[in-house]
Coordinates of C-alpha atoms and ligand atoms in Angstrom, one line a residue:
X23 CA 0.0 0.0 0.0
X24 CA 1.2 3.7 -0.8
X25 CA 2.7 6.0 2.0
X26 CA 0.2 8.5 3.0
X27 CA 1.7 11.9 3.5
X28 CA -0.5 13.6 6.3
X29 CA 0.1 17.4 5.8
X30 CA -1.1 20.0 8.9
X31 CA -0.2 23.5 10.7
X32 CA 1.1 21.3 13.6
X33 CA 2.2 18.4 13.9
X34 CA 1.7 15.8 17.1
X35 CA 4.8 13.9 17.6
X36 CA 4.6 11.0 19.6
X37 CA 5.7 11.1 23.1
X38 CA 6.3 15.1 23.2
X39 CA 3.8 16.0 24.5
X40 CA 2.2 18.1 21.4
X41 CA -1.5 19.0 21.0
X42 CA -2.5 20.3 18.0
X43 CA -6.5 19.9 19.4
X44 CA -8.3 16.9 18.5
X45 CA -6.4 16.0 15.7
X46 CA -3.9 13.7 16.9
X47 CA -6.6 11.2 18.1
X48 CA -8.2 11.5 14.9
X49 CA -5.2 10.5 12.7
X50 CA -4.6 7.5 15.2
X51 CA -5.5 4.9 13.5
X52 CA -4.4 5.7 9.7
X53 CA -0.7 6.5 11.5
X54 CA -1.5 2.9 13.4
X55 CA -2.3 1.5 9.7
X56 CA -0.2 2.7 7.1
X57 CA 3.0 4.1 6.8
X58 CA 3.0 7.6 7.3
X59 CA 4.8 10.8 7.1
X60 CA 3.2 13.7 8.8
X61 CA 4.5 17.0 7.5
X62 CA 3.8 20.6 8.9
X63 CA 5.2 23.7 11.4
X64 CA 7.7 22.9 14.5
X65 CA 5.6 25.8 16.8
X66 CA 9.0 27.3 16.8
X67 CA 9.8 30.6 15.1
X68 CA 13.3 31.5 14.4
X69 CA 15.1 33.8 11.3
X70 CA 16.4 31.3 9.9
X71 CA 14.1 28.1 9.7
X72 CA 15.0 24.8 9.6
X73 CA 13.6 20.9 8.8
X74 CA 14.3 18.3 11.2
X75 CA 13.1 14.5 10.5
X76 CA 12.1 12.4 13.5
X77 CA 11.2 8.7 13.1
X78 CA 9.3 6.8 15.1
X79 CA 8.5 3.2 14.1
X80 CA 7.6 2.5 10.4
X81 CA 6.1 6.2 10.4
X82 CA 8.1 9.7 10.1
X83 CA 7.4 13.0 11.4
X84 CA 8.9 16.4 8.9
X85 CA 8.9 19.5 11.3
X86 CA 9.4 22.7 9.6
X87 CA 9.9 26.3 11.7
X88 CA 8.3 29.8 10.5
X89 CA 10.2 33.0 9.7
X90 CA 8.6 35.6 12.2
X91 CA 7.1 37.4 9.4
X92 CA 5.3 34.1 8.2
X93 CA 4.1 33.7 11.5
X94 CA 2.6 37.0 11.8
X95 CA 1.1 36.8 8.2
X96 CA 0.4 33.6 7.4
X97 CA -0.7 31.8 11.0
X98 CA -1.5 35.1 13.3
X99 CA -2.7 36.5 9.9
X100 CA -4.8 35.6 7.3
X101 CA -5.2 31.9 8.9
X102 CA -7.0 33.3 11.9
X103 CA -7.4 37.0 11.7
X104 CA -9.3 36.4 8.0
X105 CA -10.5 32.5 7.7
X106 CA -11.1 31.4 10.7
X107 CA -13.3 34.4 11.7
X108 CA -15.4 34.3 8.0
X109 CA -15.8 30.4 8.2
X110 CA -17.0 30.8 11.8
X111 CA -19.9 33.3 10.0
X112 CA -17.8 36.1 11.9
X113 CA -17.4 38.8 9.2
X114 CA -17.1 41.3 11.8
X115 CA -14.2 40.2 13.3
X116 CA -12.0 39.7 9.4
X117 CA -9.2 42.0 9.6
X118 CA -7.9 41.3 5.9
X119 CA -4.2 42.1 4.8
X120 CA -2.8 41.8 1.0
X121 CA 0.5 41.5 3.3
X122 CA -1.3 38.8 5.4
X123 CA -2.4 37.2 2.4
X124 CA 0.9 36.9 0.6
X125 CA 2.9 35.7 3.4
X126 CA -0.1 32.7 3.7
X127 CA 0.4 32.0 0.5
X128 CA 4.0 32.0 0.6
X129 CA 4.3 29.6 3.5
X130 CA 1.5 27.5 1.3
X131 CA 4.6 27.4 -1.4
X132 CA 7.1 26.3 1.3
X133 CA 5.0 23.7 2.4
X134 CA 5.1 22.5 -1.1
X135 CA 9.0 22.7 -1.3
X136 CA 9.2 20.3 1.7
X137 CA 6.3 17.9 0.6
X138 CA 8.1 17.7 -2.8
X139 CA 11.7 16.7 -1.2
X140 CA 10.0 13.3 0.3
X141 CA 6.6 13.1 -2.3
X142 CA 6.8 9.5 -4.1
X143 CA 4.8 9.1 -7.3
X144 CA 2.4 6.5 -5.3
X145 CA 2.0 8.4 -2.7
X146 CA -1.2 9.3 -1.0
X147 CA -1.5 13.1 -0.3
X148 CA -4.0 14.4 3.0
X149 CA -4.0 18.2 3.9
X150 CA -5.7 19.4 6.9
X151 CA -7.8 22.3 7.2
X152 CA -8.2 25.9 6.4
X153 CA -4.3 26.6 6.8
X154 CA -3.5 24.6 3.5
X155 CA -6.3 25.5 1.5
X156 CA -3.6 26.2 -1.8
X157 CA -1.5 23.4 -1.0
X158 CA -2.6 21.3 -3.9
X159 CA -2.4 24.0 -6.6
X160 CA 1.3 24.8 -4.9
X161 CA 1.7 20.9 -5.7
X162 CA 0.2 20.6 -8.8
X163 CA 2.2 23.7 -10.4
X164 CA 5.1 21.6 -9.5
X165 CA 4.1 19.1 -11.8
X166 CA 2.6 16.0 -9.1
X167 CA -0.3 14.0 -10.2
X168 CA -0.7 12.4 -6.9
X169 CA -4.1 11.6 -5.6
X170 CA -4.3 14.7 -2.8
X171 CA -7.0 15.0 -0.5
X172 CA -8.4 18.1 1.6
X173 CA -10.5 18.0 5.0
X174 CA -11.4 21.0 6.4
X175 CA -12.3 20.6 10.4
X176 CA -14.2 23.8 10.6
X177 CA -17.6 24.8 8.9
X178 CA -17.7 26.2 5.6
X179 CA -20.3 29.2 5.5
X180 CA -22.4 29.7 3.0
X181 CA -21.6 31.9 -0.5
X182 CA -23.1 34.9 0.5
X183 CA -20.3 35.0 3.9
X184 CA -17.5 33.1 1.7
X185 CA -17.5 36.1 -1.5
X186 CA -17.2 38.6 1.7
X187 CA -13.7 37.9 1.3
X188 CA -11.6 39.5 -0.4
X189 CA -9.7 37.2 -3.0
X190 CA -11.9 34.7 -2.6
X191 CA -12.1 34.5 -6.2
X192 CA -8.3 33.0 -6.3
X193 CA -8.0 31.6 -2.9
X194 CA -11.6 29.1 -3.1
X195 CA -12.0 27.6 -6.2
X196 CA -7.7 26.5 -5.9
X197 CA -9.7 24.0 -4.1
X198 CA -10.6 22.4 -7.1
X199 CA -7.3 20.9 -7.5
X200 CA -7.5 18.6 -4.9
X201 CA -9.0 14.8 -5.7
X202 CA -11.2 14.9 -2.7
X203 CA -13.1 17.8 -0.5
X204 CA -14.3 16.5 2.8
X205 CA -16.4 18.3 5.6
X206 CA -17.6 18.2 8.8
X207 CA -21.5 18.1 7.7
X208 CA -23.6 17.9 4.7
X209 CA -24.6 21.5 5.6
X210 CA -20.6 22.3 4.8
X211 CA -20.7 20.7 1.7
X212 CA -23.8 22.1 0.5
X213 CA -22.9 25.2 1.2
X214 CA -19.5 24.8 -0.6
X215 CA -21.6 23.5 -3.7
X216 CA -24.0 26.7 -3.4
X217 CA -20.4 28.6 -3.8
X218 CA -19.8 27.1 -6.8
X219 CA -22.6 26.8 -8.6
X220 CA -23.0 30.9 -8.0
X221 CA -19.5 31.7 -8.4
X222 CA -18.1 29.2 -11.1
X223 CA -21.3 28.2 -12.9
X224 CA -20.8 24.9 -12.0
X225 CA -24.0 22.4 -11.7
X226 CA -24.8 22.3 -7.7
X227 CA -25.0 18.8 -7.6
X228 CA -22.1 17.2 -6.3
X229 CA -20.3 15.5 -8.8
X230 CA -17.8 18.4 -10.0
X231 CA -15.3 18.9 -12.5
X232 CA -13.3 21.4 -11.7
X233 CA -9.7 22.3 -11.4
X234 CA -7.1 21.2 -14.1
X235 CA -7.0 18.5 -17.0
X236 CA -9.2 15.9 -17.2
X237 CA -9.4 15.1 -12.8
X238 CA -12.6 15.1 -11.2
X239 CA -13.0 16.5 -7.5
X240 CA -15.4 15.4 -5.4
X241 CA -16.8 16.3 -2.2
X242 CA -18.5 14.2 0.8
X243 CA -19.4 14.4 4.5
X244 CA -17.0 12.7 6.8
X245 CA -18.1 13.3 10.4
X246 CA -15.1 13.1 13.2
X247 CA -15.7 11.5 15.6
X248 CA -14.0 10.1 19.2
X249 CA -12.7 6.6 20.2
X250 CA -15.5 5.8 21.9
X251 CA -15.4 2.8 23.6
X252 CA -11.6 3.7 24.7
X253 CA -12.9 6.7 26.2
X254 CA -16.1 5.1 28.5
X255 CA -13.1 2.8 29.7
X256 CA -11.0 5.8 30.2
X257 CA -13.2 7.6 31.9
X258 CA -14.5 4.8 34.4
X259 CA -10.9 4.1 35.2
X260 CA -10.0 7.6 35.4
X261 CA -13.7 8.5 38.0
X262 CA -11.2 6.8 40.7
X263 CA -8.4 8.6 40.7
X264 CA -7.4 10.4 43.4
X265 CA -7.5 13.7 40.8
X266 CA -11.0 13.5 40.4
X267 CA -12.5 12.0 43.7
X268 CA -10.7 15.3 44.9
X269 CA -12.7 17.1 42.2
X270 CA -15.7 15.1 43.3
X271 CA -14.9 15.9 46.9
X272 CA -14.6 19.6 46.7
X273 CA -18.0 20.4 45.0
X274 CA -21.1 20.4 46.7
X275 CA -24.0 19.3 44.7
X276 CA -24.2 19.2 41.0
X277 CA -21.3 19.3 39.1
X278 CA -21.2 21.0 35.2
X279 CA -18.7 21.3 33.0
X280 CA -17.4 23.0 30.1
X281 CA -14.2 22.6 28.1
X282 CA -13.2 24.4 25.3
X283 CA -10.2 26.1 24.2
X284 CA -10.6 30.1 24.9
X285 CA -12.1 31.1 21.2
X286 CA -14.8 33.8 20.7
X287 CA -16.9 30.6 18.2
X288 CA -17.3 28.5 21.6
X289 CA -19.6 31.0 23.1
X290 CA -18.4 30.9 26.4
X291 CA -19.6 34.8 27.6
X292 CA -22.6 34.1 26.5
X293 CA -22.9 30.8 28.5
X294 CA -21.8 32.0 31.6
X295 CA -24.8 34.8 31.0
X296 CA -27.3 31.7 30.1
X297 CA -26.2 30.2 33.7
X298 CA -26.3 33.7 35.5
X299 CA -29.5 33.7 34.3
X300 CA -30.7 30.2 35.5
X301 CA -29.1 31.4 39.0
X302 CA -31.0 34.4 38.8
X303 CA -34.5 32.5 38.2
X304 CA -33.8 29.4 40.2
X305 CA -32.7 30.4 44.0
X306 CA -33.3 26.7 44.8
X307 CA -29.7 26.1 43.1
X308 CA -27.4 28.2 45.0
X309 CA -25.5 26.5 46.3
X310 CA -26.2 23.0 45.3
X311 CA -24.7 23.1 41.7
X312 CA -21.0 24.3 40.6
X313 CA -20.3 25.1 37.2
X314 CA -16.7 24.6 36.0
X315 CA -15.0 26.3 33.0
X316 CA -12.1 24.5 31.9
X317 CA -10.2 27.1 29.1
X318 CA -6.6 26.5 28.2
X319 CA -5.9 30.3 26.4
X320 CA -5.1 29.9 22.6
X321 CA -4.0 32.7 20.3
X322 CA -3.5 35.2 23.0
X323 CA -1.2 37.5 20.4
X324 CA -4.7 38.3 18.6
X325 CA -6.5 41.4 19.7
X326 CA -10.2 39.8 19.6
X327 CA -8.7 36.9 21.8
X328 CA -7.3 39.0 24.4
X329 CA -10.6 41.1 24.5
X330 CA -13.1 37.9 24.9
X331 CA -10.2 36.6 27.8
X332 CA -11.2 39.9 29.6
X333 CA -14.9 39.6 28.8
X334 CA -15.0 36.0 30.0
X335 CA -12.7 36.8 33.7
X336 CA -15.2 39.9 33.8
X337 CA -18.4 37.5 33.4
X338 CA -17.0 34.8 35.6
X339 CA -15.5 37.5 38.6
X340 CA -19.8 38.9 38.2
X341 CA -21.3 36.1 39.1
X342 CA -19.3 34.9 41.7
X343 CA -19.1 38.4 43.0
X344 CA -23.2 38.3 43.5
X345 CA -23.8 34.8 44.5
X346 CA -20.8 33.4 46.1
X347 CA -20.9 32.2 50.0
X348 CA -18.0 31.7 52.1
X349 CA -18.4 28.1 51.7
X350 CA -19.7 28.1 47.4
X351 CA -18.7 29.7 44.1
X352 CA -21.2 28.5 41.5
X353 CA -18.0 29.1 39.0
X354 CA -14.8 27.9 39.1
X355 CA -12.6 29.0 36.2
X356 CA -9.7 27.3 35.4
X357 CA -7.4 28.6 32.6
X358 CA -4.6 25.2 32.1
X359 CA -5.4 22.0 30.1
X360 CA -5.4 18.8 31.3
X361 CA -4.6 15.5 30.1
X362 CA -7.1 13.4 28.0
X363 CA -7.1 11.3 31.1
X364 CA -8.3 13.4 33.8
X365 CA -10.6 15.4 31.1
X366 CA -12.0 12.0 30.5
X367 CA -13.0 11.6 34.5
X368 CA -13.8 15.5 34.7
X369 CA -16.7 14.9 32.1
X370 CA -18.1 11.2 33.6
X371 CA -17.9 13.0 37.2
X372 CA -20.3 15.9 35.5
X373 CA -24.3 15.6 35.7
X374 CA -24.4 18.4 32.8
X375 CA -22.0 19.0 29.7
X376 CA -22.8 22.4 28.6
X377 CA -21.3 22.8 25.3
X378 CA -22.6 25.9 23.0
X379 CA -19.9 27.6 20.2
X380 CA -21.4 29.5 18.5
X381 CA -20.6 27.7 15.5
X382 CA -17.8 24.6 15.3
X383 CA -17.1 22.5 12.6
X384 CA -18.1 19.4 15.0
X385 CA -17.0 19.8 18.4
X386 CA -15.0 16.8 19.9
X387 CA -15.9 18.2 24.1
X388 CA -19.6 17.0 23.0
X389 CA -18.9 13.8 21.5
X390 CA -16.1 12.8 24.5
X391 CA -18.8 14.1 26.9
X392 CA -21.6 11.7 25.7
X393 CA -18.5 8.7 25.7
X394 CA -17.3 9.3 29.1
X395 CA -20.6 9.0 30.7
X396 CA -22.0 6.1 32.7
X397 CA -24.7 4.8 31.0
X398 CA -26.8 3.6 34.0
X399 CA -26.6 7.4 35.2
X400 CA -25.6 9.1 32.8
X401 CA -25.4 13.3 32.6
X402 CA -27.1 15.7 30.4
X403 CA -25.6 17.0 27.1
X404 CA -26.6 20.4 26.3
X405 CA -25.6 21.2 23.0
X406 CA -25.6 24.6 20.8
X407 CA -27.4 23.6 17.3
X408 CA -24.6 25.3 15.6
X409 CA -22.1 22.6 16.4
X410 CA -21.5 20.1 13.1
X411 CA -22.4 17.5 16.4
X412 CA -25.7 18.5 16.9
X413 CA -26.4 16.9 13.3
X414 CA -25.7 13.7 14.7
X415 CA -27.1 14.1 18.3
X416 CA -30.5 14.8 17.8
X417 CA -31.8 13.6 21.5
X418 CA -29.2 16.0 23.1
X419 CA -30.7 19.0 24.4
X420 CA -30.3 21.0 21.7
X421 CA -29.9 25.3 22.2
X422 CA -29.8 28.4 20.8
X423 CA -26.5 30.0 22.1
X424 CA -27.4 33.5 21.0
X425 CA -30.5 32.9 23.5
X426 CA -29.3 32.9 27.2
X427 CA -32.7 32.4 28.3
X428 CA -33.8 29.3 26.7
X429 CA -29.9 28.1 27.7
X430 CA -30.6 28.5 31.3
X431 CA -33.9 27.2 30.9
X432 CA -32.2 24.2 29.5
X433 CA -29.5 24.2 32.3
X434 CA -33.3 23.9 34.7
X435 CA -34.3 20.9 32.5
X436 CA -31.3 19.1 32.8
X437 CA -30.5 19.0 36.4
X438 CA -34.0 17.9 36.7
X439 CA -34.1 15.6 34.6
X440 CA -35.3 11.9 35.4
X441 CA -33.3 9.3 35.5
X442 CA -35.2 7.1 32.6
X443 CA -35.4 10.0 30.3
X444 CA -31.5 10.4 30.7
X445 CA -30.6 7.2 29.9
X446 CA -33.2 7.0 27.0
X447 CA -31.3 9.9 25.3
X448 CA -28.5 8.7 26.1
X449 CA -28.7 5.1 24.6
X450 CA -29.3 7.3 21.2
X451 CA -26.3 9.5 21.9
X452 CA -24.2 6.7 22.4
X453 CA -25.5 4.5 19.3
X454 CA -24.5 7.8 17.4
X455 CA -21.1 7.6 18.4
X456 CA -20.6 4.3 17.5
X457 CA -22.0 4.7 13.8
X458 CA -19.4 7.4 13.5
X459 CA -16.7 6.4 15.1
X460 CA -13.0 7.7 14.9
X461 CA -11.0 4.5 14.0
X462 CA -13.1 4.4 11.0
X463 CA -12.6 8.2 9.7
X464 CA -9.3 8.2 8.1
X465 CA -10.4 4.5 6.5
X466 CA -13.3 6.9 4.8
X467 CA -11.8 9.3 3.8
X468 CA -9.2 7.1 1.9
X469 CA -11.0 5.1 0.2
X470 CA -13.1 7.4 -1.1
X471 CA -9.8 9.1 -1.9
X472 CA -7.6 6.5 -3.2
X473 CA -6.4 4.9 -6.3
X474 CA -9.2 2.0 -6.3
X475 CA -11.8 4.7 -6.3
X476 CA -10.5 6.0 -9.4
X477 CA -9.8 3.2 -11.7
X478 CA -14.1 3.0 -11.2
X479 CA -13.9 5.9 -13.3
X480 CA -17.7 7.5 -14.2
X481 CA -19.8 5.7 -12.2
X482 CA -17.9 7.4 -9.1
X483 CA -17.5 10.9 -10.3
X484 CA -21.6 11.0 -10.2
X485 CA -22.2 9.9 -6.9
X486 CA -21.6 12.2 -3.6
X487 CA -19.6 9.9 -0.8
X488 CA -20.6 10.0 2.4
Ligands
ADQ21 P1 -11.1 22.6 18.1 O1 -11.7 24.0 17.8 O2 -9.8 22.6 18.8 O3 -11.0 21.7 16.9 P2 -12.9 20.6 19.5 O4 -13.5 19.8 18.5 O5 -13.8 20.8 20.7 O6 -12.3 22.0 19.1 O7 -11.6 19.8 20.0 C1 -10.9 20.2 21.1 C2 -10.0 19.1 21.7 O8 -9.1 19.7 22.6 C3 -10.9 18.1 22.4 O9 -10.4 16.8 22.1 C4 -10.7 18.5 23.9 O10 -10.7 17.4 24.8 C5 -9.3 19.1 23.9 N1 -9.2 20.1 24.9 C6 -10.0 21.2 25.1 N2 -9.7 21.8 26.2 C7 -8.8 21.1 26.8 C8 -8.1 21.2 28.1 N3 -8.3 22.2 29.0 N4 -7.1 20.3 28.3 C9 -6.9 19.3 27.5 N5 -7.5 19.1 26.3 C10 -8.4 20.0 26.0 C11 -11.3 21.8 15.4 C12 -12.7 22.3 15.1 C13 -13.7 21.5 15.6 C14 -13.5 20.0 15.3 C15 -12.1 19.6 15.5 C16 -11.8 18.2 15.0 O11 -12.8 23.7 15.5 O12 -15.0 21.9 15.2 O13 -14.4 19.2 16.0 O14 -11.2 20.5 14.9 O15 -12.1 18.1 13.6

């Protein structure tokens, strides 16, 4: 079987201690299956960059550091100060650069020199989300015919947010040189259809022929998902610890979490308003329920991070400033990550997960959330609609996060909720996970992409994979 050369931003190398979010449990099992190389940035920025190889096992791992300027303009930049805000629907927050933009495309063209140094003609090619979007066309100007795939882990809005941008024009439709789109929900892929058939003429259904010679691209819905059964065994072995029976231990009452890294698209002011408002209407829960915020920082060098940090200490110093008592804070905000482990406890240990981005490609908290739980008790999800998840977990208790009212009113609905009815949705949550589970993504996505799929020829350009 070909190599498969797994391109990202950042890379998780083994036994270093990397986390480049969810992704490393997500390409588990194709770096358990084939032989890999995973290509992408160090996290170290230094004038004059350099390449290092690491090998571990049959699979290698090609780090690559960033010129200060690249990281300014290419990740600080147009990665997250232009795409990630319009793909999160954000248009307000899209500070766009023609600076920005070149030095993202110019890291796109170094990524390319680096693939190219180790890229056999068998070789199977997967880029990773909105970083890379130009990687194939960089690839394809150098002449490789390789079968290259693209998934992109966070939504794709639709055309009327995506032409806000300016160069979309160039930047979009260099999509079309890849073998294989895949998103988070058939929402995404619609919408990226809608793009083209507006922008580019192109039929909206989704066979497509775009991009250059006589290749077809396709597109399909891929869901990622968690290792589920790992995770319930995690978590039960993890509820005794000594960590989390002191966690346990120090709360009095109810226990809910949330986890999400400190991003404006996880809603998190917004939620602590929702549960200031449940305090505010239900007296009956001082006291008895402690809601706790776990929020490693990310991106602090961005000015709309920094403000939503101050916004979110601001909300949680409010509420505990009204309802605290000398011996309960109904908040306890914690700013530190924590190993998959003790997450995996934290979450079983929880009656509620509260979980409501404003928008999110999928959202992995949810999904570990539902596996971690005990299903002969199990705890309440409460999940914004806007999260790619909440496609597949219809009997979570689905939210409007723009609407702190019906949020606390859901927070009300959930710590009262009986235990029959709990388990009942939970059984469905859990069958859910199972259908989509993680050892079976990258399998998906590379059949779909690979070599076998093309040699059906017609007969595969017409359909839509899923
Ligand atoms: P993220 O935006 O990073 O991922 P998410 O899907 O929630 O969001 O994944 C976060 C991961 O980081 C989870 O596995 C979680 O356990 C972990 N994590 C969060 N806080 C942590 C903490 N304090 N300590 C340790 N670990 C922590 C992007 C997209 C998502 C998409 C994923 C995967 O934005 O929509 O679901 O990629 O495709």
């Amino acid at each position: 079987m070909a190599r498969v050369i797994l391109i990202s931003n950042r890379v998780a190398i083994p036994k270093r201690g990397t986390h480049p979010g969810g992704l490393e449990v997500a390409l588990k099992a194709t770096l358990n299956k084939h032989t890999c190389v995973w290509l992408g940035w160090s996290g170290e920025v230094n004038e004059s960059p350099g390449t290092q190889t690491i090998a571990e096992g049959k699979n290698s791992y090609v780090i690559t550091d960033l010129r200060p300027e690249d990281f300014d303009e290419y990740y600080n930049g147009f990665a997250n100060r232009v795409l990630w805000p319009i793909f999160h629907y954000r248009l307000d927050l899209a500070e766009f650069s023609r600076r920005d933009l070149s030095g993202y495309l110019r890291v796109n063209e170094r990524f390319a020199d680096e693939v190219l140094k180790l890229l056999g003609p068998d070789d199977i090619v997967w880029v990773h989300d909105y970083h890379l979007i130009p990687l194939a066309k960089a690839l394809r100007a150098r002449g490789r015919h390789n079968r290259i795939g693209f998934f992109l882990h966070i939504p794709l809005p639709p055309p009327e947010s995506l032409t806000a941008m300016p160069n979309h024009e160039a930047l979009i439709p260099s999509l079309g040189d890849y073998d294989l789109l895949g998103f988070q929900t058939d929402g995404d892929a619609a919408n990226f259809a809608r793009y083209l058939a507006k922008e580019l003429g192109t039929p909206s259904h989704m066979s497509l022929r775009l991009g250059t010679g006589d290749r077809a691209m396709r597109i399909g819905t891929f869901p990622v998902g968690v290792e589920t059964r790992e995770f319930t065994r995690m978590a039960r072995r993890s509820m005794k610890t000594t960590f989390v029976q002191r966690v346990v231990d120090s709360i009095p009452g109810f226990l809910m979490i949330g986890v999400d890294r400190l991003d404006y698209s996880k809603g998190i002011t917004l939620r602590l308003e929702a549960y200031e408002r449940f305090l505010a209407a239900h007296s009956e829960w001082r006291g008895r329920i402690t809601y706790l915020q776990i929020t490693p920082k990310s991106r602090s060098q961005i000015k709309e991070y920094a403000e939503m940090e101050a916004a979110v200490n601001a909300a949680a110093g409010r509420i505990n400033g009204t309802y605290s008592e000398a011996s309960w804070s109904p908040v306890r905000y914690v700013n530190r990550p924590y190993s998959r482990t003790a997450l995996a406890g934290m979450y079983r240990a929880a009656h509620v997960g509260l979980v409501t981005p404003m928008r999110d490609g999928m959202n992995l908290v949810a999904k570990e959330y539902v596996a971690a739980q005990d299903p002969d008790d199990p705890g309440v999800l409460i999940l914004s609609r806007f999260a790619g998840a909440a496609d597949e977990f219809r009997e979570a208790l689905l939210v409007n996060p723009y609407d702190p009212d019906a949020v606390g009113a859901a927070i009300a609905r959930a710590v009262t909720m009986p235990r029959e009815e709990r388990m009942g949705r939970h059984r469905e949550l859990y069958a859910a996970l199972l259908r989509n589970d993680i050892s079976k993504w990258g399998d998906k996505f590379l059949k779909a992409l690979g070599p076998q799929e093309r040699e059906r020829g017609e007969r595969i350009r017409d359909s839509l994979v899923s």
